[in-house]
Short mmCIF file of C-alpha atoms in Angstrom, two decimals:
data_model
loop_
_atom_site.label_atom_id
_atom_site.label_comp_id
_atom_site.label_asym_id
_atom_site.label_seq_id
_atom_site.Cartn_x
_atom_site.Cartn_y
_atom_site.Cartn_z
CA MET A 1 -0.57 -8.43 -12.70
CA THR A 2 -0.07 -11.91 -10.82
CA ALA A 3 -1.36 -12.48 -7.31
CA ALA A 4 2.26 -12.60 -6.32
CA ARG A 5 1.65 -9.14 -7.56
CA GLY A 6 -0.87 -8.31 -5.58
CA THR A 7 -4.08 -6.44 -7.99
CA ARG A 8 -5.36 -3.79 -6.66
CA ALA A 9 -8.12 -5.01 -4.03
CA GLY A 10 -11.72 -3.63 -5.25
CA ARG A 11 -10.76 -3.81 -8.75
CA PRO A 12 -11.87 -6.78 -10.75
CA ASP A 13 -9.11 -6.24 -13.77
CA GLY A 14 -6.79 -5.91 -11.16
CA GLU A 15 -5.68 -2.58 -12.71
CA LEU A 16 -2.11 -0.65 -11.10
CA THR A 17 -1.11 3.11 -12.44
CA THR A 18 2.38 3.08 -13.81
CA ALA A 19 4.08 4.33 -10.61
CA GLU A 20 2.29 1.95 -8.51
CA GLU A 21 3.69 -0.97 -10.71
CA LEU A 22 6.74 0.49 -10.99
CA ALA A 23 6.99 0.72 -6.73
CA LEU A 24 6.32 -2.59 -6.37
CA ALA A 25 8.42 -3.64 -9.27
CA GLU A 26 11.68 -2.17 -7.36
CA ASP A 27 10.54 -3.75 -3.84
CA LEU A 28 9.87 -7.29 -5.98
CA ALA A 29 13.49 -7.23 -8.04
CA MET A 30 15.07 -6.11 -5.22
CA ASP A 31 13.71 -8.39 -3.21
CA GLU A 32 15.55 -11.64 -5.95
CA ALA A 33 18.32 -9.97 -6.34
CA ILE A 34 19.13 -9.24 -2.64
CA ALA A 35 18.47 -13.47 -2.33
CA LEU A 36 20.70 -14.37 -5.92
CA VAL A 37 23.30 -12.59 -4.34
CA ARG A 38 22.93 -14.40 -1.28
CA GLY A 39 22.31 -17.90 -2.57
CA ASP A 40 19.30 -17.32 -1.44
CA GLY A 41 17.35 -18.86 -4.30
CA PRO A 42 13.72 -17.74 -5.68
CA THR A 43 11.98 -14.98 -3.47
CA THR A 44 8.85 -14.44 -5.47
CA PRO A 45 5.69 -15.54 -3.22
CA ALA A 46 3.01 -17.90 -5.00
CA THR A 47 1.93 -16.48 -7.77
CA SER A 48 -1.70 -18.40 -6.88
CA THR A 49 -3.88 -19.42 -3.83
CA THR A 50 -5.16 -22.32 -5.28
CA PRO A 51 -3.05 -24.50 -3.19
CA ALA A 52 -0.25 -26.40 -5.01
CA THR A 53 -0.33 -29.86 -5.98
CA PRO A 54 3.25 -32.18 -4.25
CA THR A 55 5.55 -33.30 -6.55
CA THR A 56 6.23 -36.92 -6.43
CA SER A 57 8.92 -36.84 -7.64
CA PRO A 58 11.11 -33.74 -6.66
CA ALA A 59 14.56 -32.74 -8.45
CA PRO A 60 16.99 -32.21 -5.70
CA THR A 61 19.93 -29.67 -5.97
CA THR A 62 22.59 -28.70 -3.51
CA SER A 63 22.17 -24.29 -4.41
CA ALA A 64 18.60 -24.35 -4.09
CA ALA A 65 16.30 -23.21 -0.95
CA PRO A 66 14.46 -25.47 -0.29
CA ALA A 67 10.82 -25.52 -0.87
CA ALA A 68 8.19 -24.31 1.48
CA PRO A 69 5.82 -26.99 1.99
CA THR A 70 2.04 -26.93 0.66
CA ALA A 71 -1.04 -27.60 1.43
CA SER A 72 -3.04 -30.56 0.78
CA THR A 73 -5.69 -31.28 -1.80
CA SER A 74 -6.94 -34.27 -0.16
CA ASP A 75 -8.24 -35.90 3.06
CA SER A 76 -5.67 -38.83 2.49
CA VAL A 77 -2.84 -36.88 1.83
CA PRO A 78 -1.50 -36.08 4.94
CA GLU A 79 0.39 -32.73 5.45
CA PRO A 80 4.45 -33.10 5.68
CA GLU A 81 5.56 -31.35 8.33
CA PRO A 82 7.35 -28.07 8.12
CA GLU A 83 11.61 -28.86 9.45
CA PRO A 84 12.28 -26.71 11.72
CA GLU A 85 14.77 -23.62 11.40
CA PRO A 86 17.79 -23.62 12.70
CA GLU A 87 18.39 -20.99 15.71
CA PRO A 88 20.49 -17.92 14.56
CA GLU A 89 23.83 -17.95 15.61
CA PRO A 90 24.62 -14.10 17.88
CA VAL A 91 26.77 -12.02 15.28
CA LEU A 92 28.83 -9.78 17.29
CA GLY A 93 26.58 -9.12 20.18
CA LEU A 94 23.84 -8.01 17.76
CA GLU A 95 21.37 -9.22 18.88
CA PRO A 96 17.16 -8.15 19.21
CA VAL A 97 16.03 -8.06 21.75
CA PRO A 98 12.26 -9.04 22.53
CA GLY A 99 9.18 -6.91 21.71
CA PRO A 100 5.16 -6.73 22.67
CA GLY A 101 3.54 -9.42 21.31
CA ARG A 102 6.20 -12.34 21.04
CA GLU A 103 4.29 -14.46 23.62
CA GLU A 104 0.74 -13.81 21.45
CA SER A 105 2.85 -15.34 18.66
CA LYS A 106 3.70 -18.33 20.52
CA LYS A 107 -0.15 -18.86 21.27
CA GLU A 108 -0.99 -17.85 17.65
CA PRO A 109 1.47 -18.65 15.39
CA ARG A 110 1.74 -16.23 12.04
CA PRO A 111 3.48 -17.05 8.68
CA THR A 112 6.92 -16.51 8.72
CA PRO A 113 7.96 -13.19 8.13
CA GLY A 114 8.17 -12.55 4.02
CA SER A 115 5.65 -15.36 3.41
CA ALA A 116 2.78 -14.94 1.14
CA PRO A 117 -0.25 -16.24 1.96
CA GLY A 118 -0.88 -19.88 -0.03
CA GLY A 119 3.30 -21.05 0.14
CA GLY A 120 6.10 -19.63 -1.16
CA GLN A 121 9.77 -19.18 -0.33
CA PRO A 122 9.66 -17.80 3.64
CA HIS A 123 11.80 -14.13 2.84
CA ALA A 124 12.96 -14.34 6.45
CA ARG A 125 16.27 -16.22 4.32
CA ARG A 126 16.90 -13.31 3.13
CA GLY A 127 19.03 -12.60 6.45
CA ALA A 128 21.89 -14.01 5.35
CA ARG A 129 24.60 -10.90 5.73
CA HIS A 130 28.09 -11.17 5.52
CA GLY A 131 28.19 -14.80 5.80
CA HIS A 132 26.17 -14.57 9.46
CA HIS A 133 22.18 -15.22 9.88
CA ARG A 134 19.98 -12.42 9.99
CA ALA A 135 17.34 -12.96 12.50
CA ALA A 136 13.70 -12.59 10.74
CA ALA A 137 12.27 -8.77 9.90
CA THR A 138 10.53 -7.10 12.83
CA PRO A 139 6.41 -6.78 12.31
CA TRP A 140 5.82 -3.33 12.11
CA PRO A 141 4.09 -2.12 14.62
CA GLU A 142 6.34 -4.23 16.69
CA ALA A 143 9.43 -2.28 15.15
CA ARG A 144 8.00 1.53 16.56
CA ALA A 145 6.94 -0.05 19.40
CA VAL A 146 10.98 -1.59 20.29
CA ALA A 147 11.69 2.53 19.23
CA ALA A 148 10.07 3.82 22.05
CA ARG A 149 10.45 1.38 24.42
CA ALA A 150 14.42 2.08 23.45
CA GLY A 151 13.79 5.37 23.87
CA GLY A 152 12.53 5.24 27.86
CA GLY A 153 15.63 3.30 28.77
CA ARG A 154 17.39 5.82 29.62
CA ALA A 155 17.70 7.54 33.28
CA ARG A 156 14.72 11.00 32.92
CA ARG A 157 17.04 13.85 31.39
CA ALA A 158 17.31 17.03 33.25
CA PRO A 159 15.33 19.47 33.28
CA VAL A 160 16.72 23.17 32.26
CA SER A 161 15.24 26.56 32.70
CA VAL A 162 14.91 27.74 28.89
CA PRO A 163 14.10 31.49 27.77
CA LEU A 164 11.10 32.15 25.92
CA ASP A 165 12.55 32.87 22.92
CA ALA A 166 14.30 29.67 22.75
CA ALA A 167 11.21 27.21 24.06
CA LEU A 168 9.75 26.40 21.19
CA GLY A 169 9.06 22.86 20.32
CA LEU A 170 10.71 21.49 23.99
CA THR A 171 8.20 19.85 26.16
CA LEU A 172 7.65 21.01 29.34
CA ALA A 173 9.26 19.65 32.47
CA ALA A 174 7.34 20.98 35.52
CA PRO A 175 3.56 21.92 35.43
CA LEU A 176 2.86 25.60 34.08
CA THR A 177 0.74 27.28 36.80
CA ALA A 178 -0.38 31.03 36.48
CA LEU A 179 1.93 33.43 38.36
CA THR A 180 -1.14 35.96 38.50
CA ASP A 181 -5.21 36.11 37.92
CA LEU A 182 -5.83 36.53 33.75
CA PRO A 183 -6.80 39.13 33.50
CA SER A 184 -5.11 40.63 36.22
CA PHE A 185 -7.71 43.19 36.64
CA ASP A 186 -11.27 44.65 35.79
CA THR A 187 -10.79 45.44 31.84
CA SER A 188 -13.00 46.44 29.47
CA ALA A 189 -13.08 44.36 26.06
CA MET A 190 -15.18 47.10 24.04
CA ASP A 191 -14.01 50.25 23.08
CA GLY A 192 -17.11 52.22 24.01
CA TRP A 193 -17.90 54.07 27.65
CA ALA A 194 -17.72 52.70 31.29
CA VAL A 195 -21.26 53.68 32.42
CA ALA A 196 -22.31 53.43 35.95
CA GLY A 197 -26.43 52.87 36.79
CA PRO A 198 -28.72 52.94 34.92
CA GLY A 199 -29.04 56.03 31.89
CA PRO A 200 -28.72 58.59 30.38
CA TRP A 201 -25.49 59.68 31.53
CA THR A 202 -23.14 62.81 31.87
CA VAL A 203 -19.76 61.91 30.01
CA ARG A 204 -16.57 63.09 31.58
CA ALA A 205 -14.38 64.77 29.80
CA GLU A 206 -11.37 62.72 29.63
CA GLY A 207 -10.97 59.02 28.59
CA VAL A 208 -9.16 55.49 29.82
CA LEU A 209 -6.62 54.42 27.91
CA ALA A 210 -4.96 50.62 28.23
CA GLY A 211 -1.83 50.77 29.84
CA HIS A 212 -2.40 53.69 32.21
CA ALA A 213 -3.02 53.93 35.95
CA GLU A 214 -6.35 53.28 37.53
CA PRO A 215 -8.88 55.68 36.88
CA ALA A 216 -11.36 58.03 39.01
CA ALA A 217 -14.31 55.73 40.45
CA LEU A 218 -17.71 56.42 38.74
CA THR A 219 -20.95 57.65 40.83
CA ASP A 220 -24.48 56.73 39.26
CA GLY A 221 -25.03 58.41 35.88
CA GLU A 222 -21.44 59.37 35.03
CA ALA A 223 -19.73 57.60 32.08
CA VAL A 224 -15.93 57.75 30.55
CA ARG A 225 -14.59 57.00 27.17
CA ILE A 226 -12.67 53.65 27.11
CA ALA A 227 -10.20 51.59 25.35
CA THR A 228 -10.54 47.66 24.10
CA GLY A 229 -7.93 46.59 27.15
CA ALA A 230 -8.12 49.55 29.41
CA ARG A 231 -9.52 49.36 33.30
CA ILE A 232 -12.24 49.56 34.48
CA PRO A 233 -13.00 52.38 36.70
CA GLN A 234 -14.50 51.19 39.76
CA ASP A 235 -17.66 51.47 40.17
CA ALA A 236 -19.02 50.73 36.82
CA THR A 237 -21.41 48.74 36.05
CA ALA A 238 -21.33 47.81 32.69
CA VAL A 239 -19.26 49.24 28.87
CA LEU A 240 -21.73 50.39 26.57
CA ARG A 241 -20.06 49.71 22.76
CA SER A 242 -19.23 53.17 21.03
CA GLU A 243 -21.88 51.66 18.56
CA HIS A 244 -24.26 51.20 20.99
CA GLY A 245 -24.72 55.10 22.03
CA CYS A 246 -25.54 58.22 21.32
CA LEU A 247 -24.59 61.92 22.76
CA ASP A 248 -27.71 64.38 22.42
CA ASP A 249 -27.37 68.36 21.82
CA ARG A 250 -26.65 68.61 25.67
CA GLY A 251 -23.51 65.71 25.37
CA ARG A 252 -25.15 63.62 27.25
CA LEU A 253 -25.37 59.73 26.65
CA HIS A 254 -28.00 57.38 24.91
CA THR A 255 -28.34 54.24 24.87
CA ALA A 256 -28.97 52.87 21.45
CA LEU A 257 -30.27 49.33 22.36
CA PRO A 258 -33.60 48.00 22.21
CA ALA A 259 -35.36 48.44 25.24
CA PRO A 260 -37.09 44.35 26.24
CA SER A 261 -32.95 43.24 26.37
CA GLY A 262 -31.25 46.76 27.05
CA LEU A 263 -26.91 47.35 28.95
CA THR A 264 -27.23 44.38 31.25
CA HIS A 265 -25.05 44.73 34.51
CA GLY A 266 -21.68 43.15 33.65
CA GLN A 267 -21.39 43.23 30.19
CA ASP A 268 -18.25 43.76 27.81
CA ILE A 269 -16.63 44.05 30.83
CA ARG A 270 -13.86 40.96 31.33
CA PRO A 271 -13.53 40.14 35.54
CA ARG A 272 -10.27 39.49 37.06
CA GLY A 273 -9.60 36.22 37.44
CA GLN A 274 -11.82 35.26 34.16
CA GLU A 275 -9.20 32.98 33.08
CA CYS A 276 -7.58 31.83 35.88
CA ARG A 277 -6.47 32.77 38.91
CA SER A 278 -2.88 32.61 40.82
CA GLY A 279 -1.82 29.41 41.20
CA ASP A 280 -4.09 27.45 39.16
CA GLN A 281 -2.42 24.94 36.68
CA LEU A 282 -2.61 26.22 32.80
CA LEU A 283 -0.88 23.27 31.11
CA PRO A 284 0.81 19.68 32.62
CA ALA A 285 4.10 18.72 32.84
CA GLY A 286 5.04 17.10 29.42
CA ALA A 287 3.37 19.27 27.21
CA LEU A 288 4.41 20.83 23.65
CA VAL A 289 5.94 24.68 24.13
CA THR A 290 3.70 25.58 20.85
CA PRO A 291 3.59 29.29 19.64
CA ALA A 292 0.19 29.48 21.49
CA VAL A 293 2.25 28.46 25.00
CA LEU A 294 5.00 30.65 24.42
CA GLY A 295 1.89 33.40 24.95
CA LEU A 296 -0.15 32.08 27.24
CA ALA A 297 3.51 31.63 29.40
CA ALA A 298 4.23 35.01 29.12
CA ALA A 299 0.76 36.23 30.07
CA ALA A 300 0.68 34.11 32.81
CA GLY A 301 4.16 35.83 34.33
CA TYR A 302 6.95 33.64 32.84
CA ASP A 303 10.22 34.96 31.43
CA THR A 304 11.46 31.75 31.06
CA LEU A 305 9.98 27.56 31.15
CA ALA A 306 11.38 24.65 32.92
CA ALA A 307 11.55 22.04 30.01
CA LEU A 308 13.44 18.79 29.24
CA PRO A 309 16.37 19.84 26.50
CA ARG A 310 15.66 18.38 22.81
CA PRO A 311 17.84 14.52 22.38
CA CYS A 312 21.37 15.47 20.01
CA ALA A 313 21.16 14.02 16.66
CA GLU A 314 24.26 13.79 14.47
CA VAL A 315 23.54 12.68 10.52
CA LEU A 316 25.84 10.61 8.39
CA VAL A 317 25.39 11.00 4.76
CA LEU A 318 26.61 7.69 3.23
CA GLY A 319 27.29 7.24 -0.43
CA ASP A 320 30.65 7.59 -3.09
CA GLU A 321 27.78 8.27 -5.55
CA LEU A 322 26.26 11.52 -4.17
CA LEU A 323 26.57 15.33 -5.03
CA THR A 324 26.15 18.29 -2.79
CA THR A 325 25.88 20.44 -5.89
CA GLY A 326 24.67 20.76 -9.46
CA LEU A 327 22.96 18.07 -11.48
CA PRO A 328 23.30 14.91 -12.11
CA ARG A 329 26.03 13.47 -14.50
CA GLU A 330 28.42 10.38 -14.98
CA GLY A 331 26.75 8.15 -12.36
CA LEU A 332 26.48 10.59 -10.01
CA ILE A 333 23.31 11.88 -8.31
CA ARG A 334 22.27 14.33 -6.32
CA ASP A 335 22.41 13.90 -2.23
CA ALA A 336 18.31 14.52 -1.31
CA LEU A 337 18.61 13.16 2.51
CA GLY A 338 21.49 15.94 3.74
CA PRO A 339 19.27 18.60 2.80
CA MET A 340 15.48 16.90 4.20
CA LEU A 341 16.67 15.32 7.57
CA PRO A 342 18.09 17.40 9.33
CA PRO A 343 14.82 19.73 9.31
CA TRP A 344 12.71 16.76 9.13
CA LEU A 345 15.22 15.76 12.77
CA ARG A 346 14.27 18.86 14.28
CA ALA A 347 10.70 18.54 13.88
CA LEU A 348 10.51 15.42 15.31
CA GLY A 349 12.26 16.94 18.14
CA ALA A 350 15.84 16.41 17.92
CA ASP A 351 18.87 19.06 17.88
CA VAL A 352 21.03 18.21 14.35
CA THR A 353 24.40 19.03 16.07
CA ASP A 354 26.47 17.85 12.53
CA VAL A 355 25.57 16.41 9.62
CA ARG A 356 28.98 14.77 7.99
CA ARG A 357 29.26 13.07 4.38
CA LEU A 358 31.49 10.68 4.40
CA GLY A 359 30.95 8.65 1.17
CA ASP A 360 31.62 4.53 1.34
CA ASP A 361 34.76 4.62 4.15
CA ALA A 362 34.32 2.11 5.77
CA GLU A 363 37.07 2.87 8.60
CA ALA A 364 35.58 6.64 8.35
CA LEU A 365 32.29 5.30 9.74
CA TYR A 366 33.40 3.51 12.08
CA ARG A 367 35.53 6.60 13.69
CA ALA A 368 32.54 8.66 13.51
CA ILE A 369 30.22 6.17 14.96
CA SER A 370 32.73 5.84 17.94
CA GLY A 371 33.63 9.20 18.38
CA SER A 372 30.09 10.50 18.53
CA ASP A 373 28.10 11.82 21.52
CA ALA A 374 24.67 12.63 20.05
CA ASP A 375 21.87 10.63 21.49
CA VAL A 376 21.28 9.37 18.29
CA ILE A 377 23.60 8.44 15.18
CA VAL A 378 21.49 8.82 11.77
CA THR A 379 22.84 7.20 9.04
CA THR A 380 21.77 7.30 5.00
CA GLY A 381 21.99 4.28 2.69
CA GLY A 382 24.54 1.43 4.41
CA THR A 383 21.95 -1.19 5.43
CA ALA A 384 21.72 -3.91 2.96
CA ALA A 385 24.53 -6.67 1.87
CA GLY A 386 25.97 -4.57 -1.18
CA PRO A 387 29.65 -4.66 -0.75
CA VAL A 388 29.92 -1.15 0.20
CA ASP A 389 27.54 -1.92 3.14
CA HIS A 390 29.05 -1.46 5.85
CA VAL A 391 26.40 -0.69 8.97
CA HIS A 392 26.40 -3.75 9.91
CA PRO A 393 29.89 -4.80 9.83
CA ILE A 394 30.98 -1.64 11.89
CA LEU A 395 28.03 -2.18 14.31
CA GLY A 396 29.27 -5.65 14.97
CA ARG A 397 32.94 -4.00 15.42
CA LEU A 398 31.73 -2.06 18.61
CA GLY A 399 29.50 -4.63 20.23
CA ALA A 400 26.21 -2.82 19.29
CA LYS A 401 23.05 -4.26 20.38
CA LEU A 402 21.11 -4.65 17.43
CA LEU A 403 16.80 -3.92 18.22
CA VAL A 404 15.61 -3.64 14.91
CA ASP A 405 17.29 -5.59 11.78
CA GLY A 406 14.63 -5.09 8.73
CA VAL A 407 10.88 -4.23 9.34
CA GLU A 408 7.94 -5.44 7.48
CA ALA A 409 7.41 -2.43 6.01
CA ARG A 410 7.31 -1.22 2.68
CA PRO A 411 9.14 1.00 1.11
CA GLY A 412 12.60 0.70 3.97
CA HIS A 413 12.16 -3.14 4.53
CA PRO A 414 16.30 -2.89 5.70
CA MET A 415 15.66 -0.04 7.69
CA LEU A 416 17.64 -0.28 11.56
CA LEU A 417 17.79 0.23 15.31
CA ALA A 418 20.71 -0.40 16.80
CA ARG A 419 22.19 0.63 20.35
CA VAL A 420 25.71 1.55 20.21
CA LYS A 421 26.34 2.06 23.77
CA GLU A 422 24.62 3.27 27.00
CA GLY A 423 22.42 6.17 26.10
CA GLN A 424 23.23 5.98 22.37
CA HIS A 425 20.76 4.57 19.22
CA LEU A 426 21.76 4.15 15.91
CA VAL A 427 19.14 4.19 13.28
CA GLY A 428 19.99 3.44 9.86
CA LEU A 429 17.71 4.35 7.66
CA PRO A 430 17.95 3.44 3.80
CA GLY A 431 19.63 5.39 1.08
CA ASN A 432 15.97 5.52 -1.32
CA PRO A 433 14.56 8.83 -0.33
CA LEU A 434 10.79 7.97 0.41
CA ALA A 435 12.81 4.38 1.37
CA ALA A 436 14.14 6.58 4.02
CA VAL A 437 11.04 8.78 5.43
CA SER A 438 9.45 5.40 5.96
CA GLY A 439 12.57 5.00 8.27
CA LEU A 440 12.42 7.88 9.81
CA LEU A 441 8.69 7.63 10.84
CA THR A 442 8.77 4.28 11.67
CA LEU A 443 12.08 4.17 13.89
CA ALA A 444 13.44 7.64 14.18
CA GLY A 445 10.10 9.14 15.39
CA PRO A 446 9.06 7.32 18.28
CA LEU A 447 12.75 6.75 20.03
CA LEU A 448 13.02 11.11 19.27
CA ARG A 449 9.77 11.23 20.41
CA VAL A 450 10.62 9.36 23.72
CA LEU A 451 13.34 11.24 24.21
CA ALA A 452 11.94 14.76 24.07
CA GLY A 453 9.55 13.79 26.31
CA ARG A 454 6.82 14.39 23.96
CA ALA A 455 3.59 12.90 24.32
CA ALA A 456 2.38 10.00 21.94
CA PRO A 457 -0.17 11.34 19.14
CA GLU A 458 -3.85 9.68 19.20
CA PRO A 459 -4.23 7.43 16.33
CA TYR A 460 -6.18 7.95 14.10
CA THR A 461 -8.35 7.01 10.80
CA LEU A 462 -9.91 8.20 7.97
CA PRO A 463 -11.41 6.08 4.62
CA LEU A 464 -9.55 5.89 1.73
CA GLY A 465 -10.57 8.04 -1.77
CA GLU A 466 -9.33 5.30 -3.88
CA ASP A 467 -8.65 2.08 -3.93
CA VAL A 468 -4.59 1.47 -3.33
CA HIS A 469 -2.81 -1.42 -3.58
CA GLY A 470 -0.53 -3.39 -1.22
CA HIS A 471 2.50 -5.40 -0.97
CA PRO A 472 1.96 -9.73 -0.77
CA TYR A 473 2.96 -9.79 2.74
CA ASP A 474 4.21 -6.57 4.54
CA THR A 475 2.87 -2.93 5.66
CA ARG A 476 2.86 -0.47 2.85
CA LEU A 477 3.46 3.35 4.14
CA VAL A 478 1.67 5.25 1.43
CA PRO A 479 1.55 9.35 1.13
CA VAL A 480 -1.96 10.96 1.07
CA ALA A 481 -3.63 14.17 0.97
CA LEU A 482 -6.02 15.19 2.76
CA ARG A 483 -9.77 15.88 0.78
CA ALA A 484 -13.12 16.08 2.04
CA GLY A 485 -12.40 13.89 4.86
CA LEU A 486 -11.08 11.30 2.78
CA ALA A 487 -7.15 10.25 2.36
CA VAL A 488 -6.05 9.99 -1.04
CA PRO A 489 -3.03 8.28 -2.27
CA LEU A 490 -0.82 9.65 -4.21
CA HIS A 491 0.99 8.91 -7.10
CA TYR A 492 4.57 8.73 -8.09
CA ASN A 493 5.35 6.61 -4.55
CA GLY A 494 8.16 4.51 -5.24
CA PRO A 495 10.93 3.88 -2.99
CA ALA A 496 13.27 6.39 -4.45
CA MET A 497 10.86 9.49 -4.76
CA LEU A 498 10.43 12.37 -3.19
CA ARG A 499 7.51 13.82 -5.34
CA GLY A 500 4.54 11.63 -3.54
CA ILE A 501 5.66 12.65 -0.32
CA ALA A 502 6.37 16.58 -0.91
CA ALA A 503 2.47 16.96 -1.65
CA ALA A 504 1.38 14.80 0.58
CA GLU A 505 -0.20 15.40 4.10
CA ALA A 506 0.23 11.85 6.18
CA LEU A 507 1.71 8.50 5.36
CA ALA A 508 -1.58 5.65 5.13
CA VAL A 509 -1.05 2.20 6.42
CA VAL A 510 -1.93 -0.03 3.88
CA PRO A 511 -2.02 -3.57 5.44
CA PRO A 512 -0.94 -6.75 2.93
CA GLY A 513 -2.97 -7.09 0.06
CA GLY A 514 -3.89 -3.41 -0.40
CA ALA A 515 -7.44 -1.35 1.10
CA ARG A 516 -10.11 -0.49 -0.98
CA SER A 517 -11.97 3.07 -1.57
CA GLY A 518 -14.19 4.24 1.84
CA GLN A 519 -11.59 1.53 3.98
CA GLU A 520 -10.45 3.15 6.63
CA LEU A 521 -7.08 3.17 7.28
CA GLU A 522 -5.08 4.46 10.27
CA LEU A 523 -2.71 7.42 8.85
CA LEU A 524 0.68 9.12 10.28
CA ASP A 525 0.78 12.41 10.45
CA LEU A 526 3.63 14.07 9.04
CA PRO A 527 5.74 16.82 11.78
CA TRP A 528 5.11 19.39 9.79
CA SER A 529 1.31 19.09 9.79
CA PHE A 530 0.77 19.87 13.43
CA THR A 531 3.91 21.15 14.47
CA GLY A 532 4.86 23.71 12.11
CA THR A 533 8.51 23.47 10.23
CA GLY A 534 9.48 25.64 13.14
CA ILE A 535 9.20 23.36 15.68
#
């Protein structure tokens, strides 16, 4: 593998696994193919970090892209000034919006998105789409921030009152406040005897069970059989566990506990209000309703919850080559995204209202988007520049505003985010399955999280269990398993593969150039790893 292909960090021989070679080759080959179709010329980054020697008489051509400036190796040779790139022309309202870090980038210029260290053709040139200029791809962290801001740009959704059995996965619109003391009366924490005063004790004939009315008060020297959760009789001083008591031949109760410790006052009694008092705030607004929250709400006296409704999402599956049943045949393949996206979007907080398969029909796509009432439209495929990639032209016809047009991430580079109209966004996912997953976590996840009112997860890192190869100039998202405190990269991680992500618990965020074993990397949890598939 050459330096341009990106040797595995920390390995002198630069050896890659077969799956990694295939994934990188597929990425770079796709870059070359797109560039050649658009007439942009070669896009492969420089194959060496050694500064290139300037040629004295380059052969000019009318079709090749201008060569990127190279660094000088001599103090006596001045470095040529780079030619300013022309400002891209607006395309039918598809103008990207500024994102965080733009001002900083003016102070500390970074390389043109897509350019390789040491020179090489800048990949922003690949942006020509259907005869128009396209803005440079957005850096991966900035793309996520843009998506989150897009979700927060609309008015707060009106809360709804939801029965407990329908509230799972929603977000609390108001604090959860206790409607009663918990527990609401003194209860027994164990099966045994409720006793009053020091022993031995005379045992009453009747026992006390959970759910029964308040029992008669005890006097000193008395005991009564009691079940876990039962109401403590008035004037009882402790509960003696069944295994700690014994009866003598006259039926009197004695403690079997050692004398130094003995039975302490209040032992194994849960006092009223131990967990909370009526009016205490149990959870703040914005908390995710999990199964445990449902249990707490019920215990605190709630029948319904005030929650934010889920944002509605609609999925549009594009591609004439997709089958919904049976084995692949005659150039046709199974649709993997149609079954995968709806539950994934639900786990991200959306209510999926429809999944429609439109093939490669541009007019059907136009009608579907223009007639949709969903908060978020998710399309699969059609975001590149092929002859049947209709997403960009249709967004242009609709006057949509493109917020993100390509992301410096692999897989998933051609993902996009557009505001179709006020209160409605479209997330365009690439057609390759793992690339679509990358788009889900990069754009759909932050957008839906904010629309659903969910709090942002705390970022965290783990050390890598082994070296992982990186893309030469883009962030790479790699499926990993979490084992013994390490993030272990999984194989079968090419853009069209799902075998790796199906076994993964997270995606590792790999910087350009790769990472070494033991290096701490940020991880993106898969939604079911922290919320469960039913949320």
